PDB file of N, CA, C and O in Angstrom:
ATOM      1  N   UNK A   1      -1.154   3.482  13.109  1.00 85.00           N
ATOM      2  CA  UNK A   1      -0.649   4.408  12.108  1.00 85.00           C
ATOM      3  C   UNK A   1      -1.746   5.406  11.745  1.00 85.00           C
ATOM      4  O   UNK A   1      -2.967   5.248  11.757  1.00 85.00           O
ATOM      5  N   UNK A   2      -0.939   6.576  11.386  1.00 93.00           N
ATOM      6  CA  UNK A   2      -2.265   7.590  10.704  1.00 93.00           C
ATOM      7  C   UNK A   2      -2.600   7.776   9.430  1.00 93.00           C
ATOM      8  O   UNK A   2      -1.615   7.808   8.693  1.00 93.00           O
ATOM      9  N   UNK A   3      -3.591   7.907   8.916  1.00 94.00           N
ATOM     10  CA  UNK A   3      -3.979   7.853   7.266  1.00 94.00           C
ATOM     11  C   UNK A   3      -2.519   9.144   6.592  1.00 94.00           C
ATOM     12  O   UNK A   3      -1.819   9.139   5.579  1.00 94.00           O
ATOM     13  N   UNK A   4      -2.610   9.930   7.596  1.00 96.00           N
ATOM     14  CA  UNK A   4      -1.151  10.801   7.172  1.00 96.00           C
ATOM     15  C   UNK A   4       0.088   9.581   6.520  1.00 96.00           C
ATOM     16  O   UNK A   4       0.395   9.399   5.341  1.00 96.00           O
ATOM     17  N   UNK A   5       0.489   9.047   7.460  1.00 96.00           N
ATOM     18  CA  UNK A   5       1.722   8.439   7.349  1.00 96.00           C
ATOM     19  C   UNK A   5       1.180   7.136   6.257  1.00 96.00           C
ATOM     20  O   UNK A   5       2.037   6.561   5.586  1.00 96.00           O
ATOM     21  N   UNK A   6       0.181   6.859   6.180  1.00 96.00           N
ATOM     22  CA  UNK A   6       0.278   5.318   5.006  1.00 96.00           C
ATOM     23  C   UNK A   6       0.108   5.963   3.967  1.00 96.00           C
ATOM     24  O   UNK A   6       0.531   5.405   2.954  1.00 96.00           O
ATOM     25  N   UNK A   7      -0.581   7.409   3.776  1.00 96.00           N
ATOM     26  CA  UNK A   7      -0.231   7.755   2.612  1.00 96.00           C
ATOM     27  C   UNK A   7       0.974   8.430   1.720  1.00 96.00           C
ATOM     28  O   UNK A   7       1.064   8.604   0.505  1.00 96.00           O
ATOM     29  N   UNK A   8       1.694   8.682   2.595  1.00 97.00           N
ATOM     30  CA  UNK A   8       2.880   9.022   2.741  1.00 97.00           C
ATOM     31  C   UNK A   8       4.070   8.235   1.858  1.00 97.00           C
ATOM     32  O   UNK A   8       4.770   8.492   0.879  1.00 97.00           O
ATOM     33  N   UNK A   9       3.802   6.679   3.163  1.00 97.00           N
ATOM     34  CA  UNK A   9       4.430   5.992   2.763  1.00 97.00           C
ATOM     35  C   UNK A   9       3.933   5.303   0.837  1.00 97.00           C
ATOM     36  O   UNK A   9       4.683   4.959  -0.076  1.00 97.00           O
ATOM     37  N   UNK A  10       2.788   5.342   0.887  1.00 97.00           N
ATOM     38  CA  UNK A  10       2.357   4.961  -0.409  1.00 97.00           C
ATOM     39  C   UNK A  10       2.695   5.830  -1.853  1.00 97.00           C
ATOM     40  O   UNK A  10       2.811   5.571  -3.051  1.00 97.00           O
ATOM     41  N   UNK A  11       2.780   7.080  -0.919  1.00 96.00           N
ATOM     42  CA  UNK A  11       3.668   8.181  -2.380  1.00 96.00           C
ATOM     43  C   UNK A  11       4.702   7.852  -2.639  1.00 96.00           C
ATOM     44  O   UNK A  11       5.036   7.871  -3.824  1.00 96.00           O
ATOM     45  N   UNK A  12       5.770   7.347  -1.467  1.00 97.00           N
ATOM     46  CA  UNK A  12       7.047   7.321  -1.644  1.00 97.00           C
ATOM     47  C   UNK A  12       7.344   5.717  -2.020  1.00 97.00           C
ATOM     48  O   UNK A  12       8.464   5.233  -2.186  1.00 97.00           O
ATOM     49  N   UNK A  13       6.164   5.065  -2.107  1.00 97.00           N
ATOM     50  CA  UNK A  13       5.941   3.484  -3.059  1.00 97.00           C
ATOM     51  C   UNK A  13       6.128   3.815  -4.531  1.00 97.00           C
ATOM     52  O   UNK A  13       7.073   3.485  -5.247  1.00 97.00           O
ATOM     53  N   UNK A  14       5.259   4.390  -4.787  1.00 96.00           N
ATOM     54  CA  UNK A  14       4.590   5.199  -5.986  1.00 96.00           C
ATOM     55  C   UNK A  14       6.121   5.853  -6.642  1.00 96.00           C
ATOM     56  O   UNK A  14       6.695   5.148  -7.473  1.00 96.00           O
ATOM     57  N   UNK A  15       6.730   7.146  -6.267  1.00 96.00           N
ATOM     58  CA  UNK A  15       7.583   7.514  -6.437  1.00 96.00           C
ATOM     59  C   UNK A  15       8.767   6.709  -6.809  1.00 96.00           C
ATOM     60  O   UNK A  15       9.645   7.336  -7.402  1.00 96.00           O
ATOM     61  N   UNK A  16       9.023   5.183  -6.538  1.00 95.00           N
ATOM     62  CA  UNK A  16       9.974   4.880  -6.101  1.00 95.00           C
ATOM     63  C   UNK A  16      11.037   4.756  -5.063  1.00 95.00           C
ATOM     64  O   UNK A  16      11.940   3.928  -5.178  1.00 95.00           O
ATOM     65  N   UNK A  17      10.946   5.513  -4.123  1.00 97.00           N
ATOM     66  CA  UNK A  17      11.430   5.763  -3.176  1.00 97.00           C
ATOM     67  C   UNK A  17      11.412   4.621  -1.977  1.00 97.00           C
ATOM     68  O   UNK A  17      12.076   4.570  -0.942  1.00 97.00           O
ATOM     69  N   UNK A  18      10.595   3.894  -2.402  1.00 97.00           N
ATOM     70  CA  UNK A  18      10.179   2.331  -1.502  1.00 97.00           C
ATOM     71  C   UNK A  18      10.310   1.399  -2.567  1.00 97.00           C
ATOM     72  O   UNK A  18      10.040   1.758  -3.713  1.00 97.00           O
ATOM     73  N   UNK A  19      10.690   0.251  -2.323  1.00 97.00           N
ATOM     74  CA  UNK A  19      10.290  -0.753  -3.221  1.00 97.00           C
ATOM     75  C   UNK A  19       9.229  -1.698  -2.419  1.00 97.00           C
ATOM     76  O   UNK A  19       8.738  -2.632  -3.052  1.00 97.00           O
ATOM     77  N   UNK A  20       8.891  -1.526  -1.204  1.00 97.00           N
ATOM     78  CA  UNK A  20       7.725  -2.313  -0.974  1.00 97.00           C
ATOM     79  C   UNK A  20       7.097  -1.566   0.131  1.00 97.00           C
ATOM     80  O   UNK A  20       7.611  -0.530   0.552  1.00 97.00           O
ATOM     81  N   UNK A  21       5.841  -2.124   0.692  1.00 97.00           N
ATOM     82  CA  UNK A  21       5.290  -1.658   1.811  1.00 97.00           C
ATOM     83  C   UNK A  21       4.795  -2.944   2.301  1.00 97.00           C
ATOM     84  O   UNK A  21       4.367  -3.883   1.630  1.00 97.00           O
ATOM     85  N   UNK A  22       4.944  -2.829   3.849  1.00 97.00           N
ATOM     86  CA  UNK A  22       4.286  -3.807   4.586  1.00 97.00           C
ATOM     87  C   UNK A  22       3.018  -3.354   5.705  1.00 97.00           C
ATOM     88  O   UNK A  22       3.105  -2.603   6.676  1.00 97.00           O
ATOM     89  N   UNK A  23       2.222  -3.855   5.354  1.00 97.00           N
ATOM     90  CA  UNK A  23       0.768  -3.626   6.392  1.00 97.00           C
ATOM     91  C   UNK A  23       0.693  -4.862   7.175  1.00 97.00           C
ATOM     92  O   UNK A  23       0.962  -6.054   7.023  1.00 97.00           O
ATOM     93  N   UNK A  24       0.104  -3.910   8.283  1.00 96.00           N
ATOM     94  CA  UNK A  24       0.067  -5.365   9.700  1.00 96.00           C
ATOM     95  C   UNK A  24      -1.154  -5.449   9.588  1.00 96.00           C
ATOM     96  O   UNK A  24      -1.939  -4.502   9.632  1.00 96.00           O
ATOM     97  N   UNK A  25      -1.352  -6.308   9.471  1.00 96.00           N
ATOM     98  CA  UNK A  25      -3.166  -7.020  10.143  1.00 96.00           C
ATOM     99  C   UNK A  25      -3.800  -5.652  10.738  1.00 96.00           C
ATOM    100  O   UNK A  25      -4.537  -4.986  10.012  1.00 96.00           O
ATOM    101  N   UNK A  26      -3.535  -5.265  11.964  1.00 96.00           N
ATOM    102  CA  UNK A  26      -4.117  -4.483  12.616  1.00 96.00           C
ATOM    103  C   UNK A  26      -4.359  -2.721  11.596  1.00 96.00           C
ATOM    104  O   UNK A  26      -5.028  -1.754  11.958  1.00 96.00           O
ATOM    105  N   UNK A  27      -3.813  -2.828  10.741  1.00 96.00           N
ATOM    106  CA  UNK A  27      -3.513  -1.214   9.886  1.00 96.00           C
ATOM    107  C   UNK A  27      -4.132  -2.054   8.441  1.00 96.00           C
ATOM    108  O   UNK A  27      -3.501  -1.506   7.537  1.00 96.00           O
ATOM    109  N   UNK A  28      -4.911  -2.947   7.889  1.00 96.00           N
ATOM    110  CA  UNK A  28      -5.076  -3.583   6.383  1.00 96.00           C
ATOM    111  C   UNK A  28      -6.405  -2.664   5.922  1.00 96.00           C
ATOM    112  O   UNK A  28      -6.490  -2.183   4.792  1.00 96.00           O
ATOM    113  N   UNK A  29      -7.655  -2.450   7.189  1.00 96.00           N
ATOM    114  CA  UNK A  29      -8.538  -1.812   6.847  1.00 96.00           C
ATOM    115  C   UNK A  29      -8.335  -0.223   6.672  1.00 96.00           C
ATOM    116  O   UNK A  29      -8.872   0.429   5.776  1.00 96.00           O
ATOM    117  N   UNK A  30      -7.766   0.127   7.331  1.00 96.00           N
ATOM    118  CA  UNK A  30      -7.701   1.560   6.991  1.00 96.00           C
ATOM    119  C   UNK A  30      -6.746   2.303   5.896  1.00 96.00           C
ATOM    120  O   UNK A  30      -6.717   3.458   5.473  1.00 96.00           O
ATOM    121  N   UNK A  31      -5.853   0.942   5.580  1.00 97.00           N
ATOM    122  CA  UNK A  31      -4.864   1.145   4.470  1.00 97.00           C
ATOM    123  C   UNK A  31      -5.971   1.003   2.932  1.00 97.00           C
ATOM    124  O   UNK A  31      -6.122   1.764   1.976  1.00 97.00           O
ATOM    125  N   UNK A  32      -6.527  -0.206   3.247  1.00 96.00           N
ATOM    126  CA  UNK A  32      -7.511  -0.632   2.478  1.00 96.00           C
ATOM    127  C   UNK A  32      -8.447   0.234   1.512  1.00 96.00           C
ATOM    128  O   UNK A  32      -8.757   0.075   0.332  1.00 96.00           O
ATOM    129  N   UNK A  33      -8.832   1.366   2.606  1.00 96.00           N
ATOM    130  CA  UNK A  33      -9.845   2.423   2.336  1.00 96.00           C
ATOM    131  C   UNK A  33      -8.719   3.527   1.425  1.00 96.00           C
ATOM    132  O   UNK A  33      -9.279   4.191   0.553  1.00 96.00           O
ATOM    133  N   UNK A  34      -7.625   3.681   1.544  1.00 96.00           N
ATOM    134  CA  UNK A  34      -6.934   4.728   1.419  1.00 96.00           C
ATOM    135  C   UNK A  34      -6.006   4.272  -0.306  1.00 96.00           C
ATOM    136  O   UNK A  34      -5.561   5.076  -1.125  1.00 96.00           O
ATOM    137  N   UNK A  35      -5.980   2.941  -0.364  1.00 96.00           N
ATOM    138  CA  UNK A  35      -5.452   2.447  -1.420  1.00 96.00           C
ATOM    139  C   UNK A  35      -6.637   2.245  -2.890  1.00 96.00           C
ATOM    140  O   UNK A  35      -6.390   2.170  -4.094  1.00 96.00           O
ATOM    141  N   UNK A  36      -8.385   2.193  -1.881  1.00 95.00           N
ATOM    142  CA  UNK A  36      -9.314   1.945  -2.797  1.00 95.00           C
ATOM    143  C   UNK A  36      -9.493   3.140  -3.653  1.00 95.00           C
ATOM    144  O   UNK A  36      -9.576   2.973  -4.870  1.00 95.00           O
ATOM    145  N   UNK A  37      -9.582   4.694  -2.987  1.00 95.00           N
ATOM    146  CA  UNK A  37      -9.471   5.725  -3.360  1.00 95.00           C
ATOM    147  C   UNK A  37      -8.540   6.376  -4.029  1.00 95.00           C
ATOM    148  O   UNK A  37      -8.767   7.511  -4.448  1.00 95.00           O
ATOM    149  N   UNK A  38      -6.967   5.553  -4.294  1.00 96.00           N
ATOM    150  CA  UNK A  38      -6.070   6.688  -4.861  1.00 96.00           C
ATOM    151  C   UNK A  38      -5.998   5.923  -6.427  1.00 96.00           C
ATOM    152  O   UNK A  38      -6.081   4.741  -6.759  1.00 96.00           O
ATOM    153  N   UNK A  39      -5.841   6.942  -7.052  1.00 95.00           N
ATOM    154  CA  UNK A  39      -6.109   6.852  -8.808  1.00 95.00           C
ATOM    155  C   UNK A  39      -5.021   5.826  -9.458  1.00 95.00           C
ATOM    156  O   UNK A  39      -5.122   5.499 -10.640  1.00 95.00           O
ATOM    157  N   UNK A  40      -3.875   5.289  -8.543  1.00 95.00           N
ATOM    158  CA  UNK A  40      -3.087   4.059  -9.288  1.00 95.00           C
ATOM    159  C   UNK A  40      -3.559   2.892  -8.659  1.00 95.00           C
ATOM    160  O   UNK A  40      -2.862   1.891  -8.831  1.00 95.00           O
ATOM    161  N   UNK A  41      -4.523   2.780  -8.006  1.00 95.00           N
ATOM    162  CA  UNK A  41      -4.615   1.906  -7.202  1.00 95.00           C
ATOM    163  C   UNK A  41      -4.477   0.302  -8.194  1.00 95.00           C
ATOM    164  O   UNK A  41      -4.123  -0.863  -8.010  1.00 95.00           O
ATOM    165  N   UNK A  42      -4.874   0.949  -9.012  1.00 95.00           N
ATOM    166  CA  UNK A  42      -4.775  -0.849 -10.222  1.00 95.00           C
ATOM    167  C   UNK A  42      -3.330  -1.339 -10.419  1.00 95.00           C
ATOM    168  O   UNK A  42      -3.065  -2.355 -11.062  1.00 95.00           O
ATOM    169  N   UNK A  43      -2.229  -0.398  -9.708  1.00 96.00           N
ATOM    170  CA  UNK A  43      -0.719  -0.670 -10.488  1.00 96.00           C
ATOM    171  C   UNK A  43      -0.324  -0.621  -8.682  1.00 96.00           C
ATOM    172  O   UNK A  43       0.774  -0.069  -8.621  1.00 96.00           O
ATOM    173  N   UNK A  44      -0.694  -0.904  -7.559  1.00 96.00           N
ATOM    174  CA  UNK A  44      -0.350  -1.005  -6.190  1.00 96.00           C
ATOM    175  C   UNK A  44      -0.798  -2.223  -6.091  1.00 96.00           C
ATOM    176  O   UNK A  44      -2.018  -2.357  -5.998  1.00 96.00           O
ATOM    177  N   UNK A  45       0.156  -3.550  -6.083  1.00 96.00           N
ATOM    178  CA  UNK A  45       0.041  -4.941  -6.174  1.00 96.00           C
ATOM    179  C   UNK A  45       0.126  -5.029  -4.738  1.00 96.00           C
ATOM    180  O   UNK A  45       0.944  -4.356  -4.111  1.00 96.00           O
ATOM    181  N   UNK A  46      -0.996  -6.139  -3.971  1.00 96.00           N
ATOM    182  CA  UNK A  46      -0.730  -6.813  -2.423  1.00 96.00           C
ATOM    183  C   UNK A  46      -0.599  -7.779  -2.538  1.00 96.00           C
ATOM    184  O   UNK A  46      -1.496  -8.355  -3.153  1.00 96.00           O
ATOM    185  N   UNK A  47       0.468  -8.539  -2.086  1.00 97.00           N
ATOM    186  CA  UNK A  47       0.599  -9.966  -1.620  1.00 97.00           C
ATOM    187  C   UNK A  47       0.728 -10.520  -0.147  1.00 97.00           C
ATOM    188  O   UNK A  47       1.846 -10.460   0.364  1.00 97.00           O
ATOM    189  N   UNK A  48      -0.212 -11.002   0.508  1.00 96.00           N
ATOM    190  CA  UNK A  48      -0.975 -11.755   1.329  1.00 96.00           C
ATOM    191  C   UNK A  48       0.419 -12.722   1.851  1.00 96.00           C
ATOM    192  O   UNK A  48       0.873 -13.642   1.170  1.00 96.00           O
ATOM    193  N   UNK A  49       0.858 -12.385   2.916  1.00 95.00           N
ATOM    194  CA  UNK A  49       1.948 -13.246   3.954  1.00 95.00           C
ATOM    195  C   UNK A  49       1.338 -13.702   5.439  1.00 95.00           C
ATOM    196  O   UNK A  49       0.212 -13.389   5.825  1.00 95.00           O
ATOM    197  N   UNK A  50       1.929 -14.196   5.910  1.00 91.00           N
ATOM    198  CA  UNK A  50       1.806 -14.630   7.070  1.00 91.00           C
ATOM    199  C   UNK A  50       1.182 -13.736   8.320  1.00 91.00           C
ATOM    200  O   UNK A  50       1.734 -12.660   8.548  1.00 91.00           O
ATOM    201  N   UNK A  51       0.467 -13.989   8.840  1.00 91.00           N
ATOM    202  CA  UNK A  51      -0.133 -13.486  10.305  1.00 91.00           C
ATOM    203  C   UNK A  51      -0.940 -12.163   9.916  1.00 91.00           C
ATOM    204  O   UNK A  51      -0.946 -11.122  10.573  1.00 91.00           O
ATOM    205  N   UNK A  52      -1.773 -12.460   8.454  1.00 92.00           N
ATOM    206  CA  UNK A  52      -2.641 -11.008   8.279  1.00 92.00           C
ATOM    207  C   UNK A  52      -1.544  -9.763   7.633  1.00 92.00           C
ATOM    208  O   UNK A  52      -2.026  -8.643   7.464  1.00 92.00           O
ATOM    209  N   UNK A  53      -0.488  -9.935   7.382  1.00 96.00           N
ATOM    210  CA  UNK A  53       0.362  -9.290   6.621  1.00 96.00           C
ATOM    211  C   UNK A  53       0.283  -9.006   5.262  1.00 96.00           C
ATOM    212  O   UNK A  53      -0.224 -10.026   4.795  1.00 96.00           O
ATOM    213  N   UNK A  54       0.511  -8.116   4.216  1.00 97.00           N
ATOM    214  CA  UNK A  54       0.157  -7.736   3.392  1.00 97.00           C
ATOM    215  C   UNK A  54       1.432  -6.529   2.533  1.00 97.00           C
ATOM    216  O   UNK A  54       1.683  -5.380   2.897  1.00 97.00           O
ATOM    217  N   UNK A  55       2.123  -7.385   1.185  1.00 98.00           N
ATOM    218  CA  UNK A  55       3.209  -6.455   1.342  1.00 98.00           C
ATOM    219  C   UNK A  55       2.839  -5.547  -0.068  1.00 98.00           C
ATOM    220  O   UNK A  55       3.266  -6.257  -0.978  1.00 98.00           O
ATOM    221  N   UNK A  56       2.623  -5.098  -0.288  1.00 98.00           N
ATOM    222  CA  UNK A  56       2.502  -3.830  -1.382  1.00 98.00           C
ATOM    223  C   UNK A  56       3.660  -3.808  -2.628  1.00 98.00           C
ATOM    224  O   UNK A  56       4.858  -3.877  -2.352  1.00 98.00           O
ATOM    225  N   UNK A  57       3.312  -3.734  -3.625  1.00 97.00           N
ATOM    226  CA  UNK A  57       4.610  -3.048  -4.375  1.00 97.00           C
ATOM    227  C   UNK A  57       3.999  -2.334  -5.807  1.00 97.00           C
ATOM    228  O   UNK A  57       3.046  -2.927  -6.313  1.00 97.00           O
ATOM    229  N   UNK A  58       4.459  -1.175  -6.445  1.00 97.00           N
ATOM    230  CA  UNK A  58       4.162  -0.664  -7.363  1.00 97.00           C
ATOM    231  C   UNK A  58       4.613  -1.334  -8.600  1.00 97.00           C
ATOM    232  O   UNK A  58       5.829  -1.468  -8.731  1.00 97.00           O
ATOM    233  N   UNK A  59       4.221  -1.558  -9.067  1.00 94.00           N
ATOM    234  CA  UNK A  59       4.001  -2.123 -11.157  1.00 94.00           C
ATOM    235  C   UNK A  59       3.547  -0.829 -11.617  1.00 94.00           C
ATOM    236  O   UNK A  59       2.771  -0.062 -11.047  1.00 94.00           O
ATOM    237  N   UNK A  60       4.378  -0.636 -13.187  1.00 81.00           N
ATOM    238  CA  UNK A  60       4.079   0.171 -13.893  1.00 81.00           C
ATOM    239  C   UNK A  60       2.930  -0.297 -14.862  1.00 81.00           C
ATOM    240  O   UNK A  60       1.889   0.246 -15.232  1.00 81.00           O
ATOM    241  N   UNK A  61       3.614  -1.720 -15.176  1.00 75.00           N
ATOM    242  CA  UNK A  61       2.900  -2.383 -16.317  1.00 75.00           C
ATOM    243  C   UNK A  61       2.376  -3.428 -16.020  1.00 75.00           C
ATOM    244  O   UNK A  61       2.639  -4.498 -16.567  1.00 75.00           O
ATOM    245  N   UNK A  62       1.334  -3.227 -14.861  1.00 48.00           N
ATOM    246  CA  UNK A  62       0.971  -4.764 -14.502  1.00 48.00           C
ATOM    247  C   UNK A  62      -0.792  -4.247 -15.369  1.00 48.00           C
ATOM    248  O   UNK A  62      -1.701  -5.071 -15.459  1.00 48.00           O
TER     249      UNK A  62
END
């Protein structure tokens, strides 16, 4: 994937427009870097699944 498209997809997390995101093992570091840098990053919850998987979801009020 390209830092284009995970951030993409992470606006349209953000927005609502997703209710979750899933990262593969192989895409966690570069998502990683891109989630450390954006200014909600404290309200972009990961929960840790199976085979290095990682599913995302936005909280307003976490």
């Amino acid at each position: 994937m390209t830092n284009e498209s995970l951030e993409r997809q992470l606006e349209k997390l953000i927005e609502g427009e997703l209710t979750e995101m899933v990262i593969a093992k192989e895409n966690f570091m570069q998502f990683r870097e891109i989630w450390m840098n954006h200014i909600q990053k404290d309200h972009i919850i990961g929960e840790a699944k199976h085979n290095g998987e990682v599913v995302y979801r936005f909280r307003t009020n976490s």
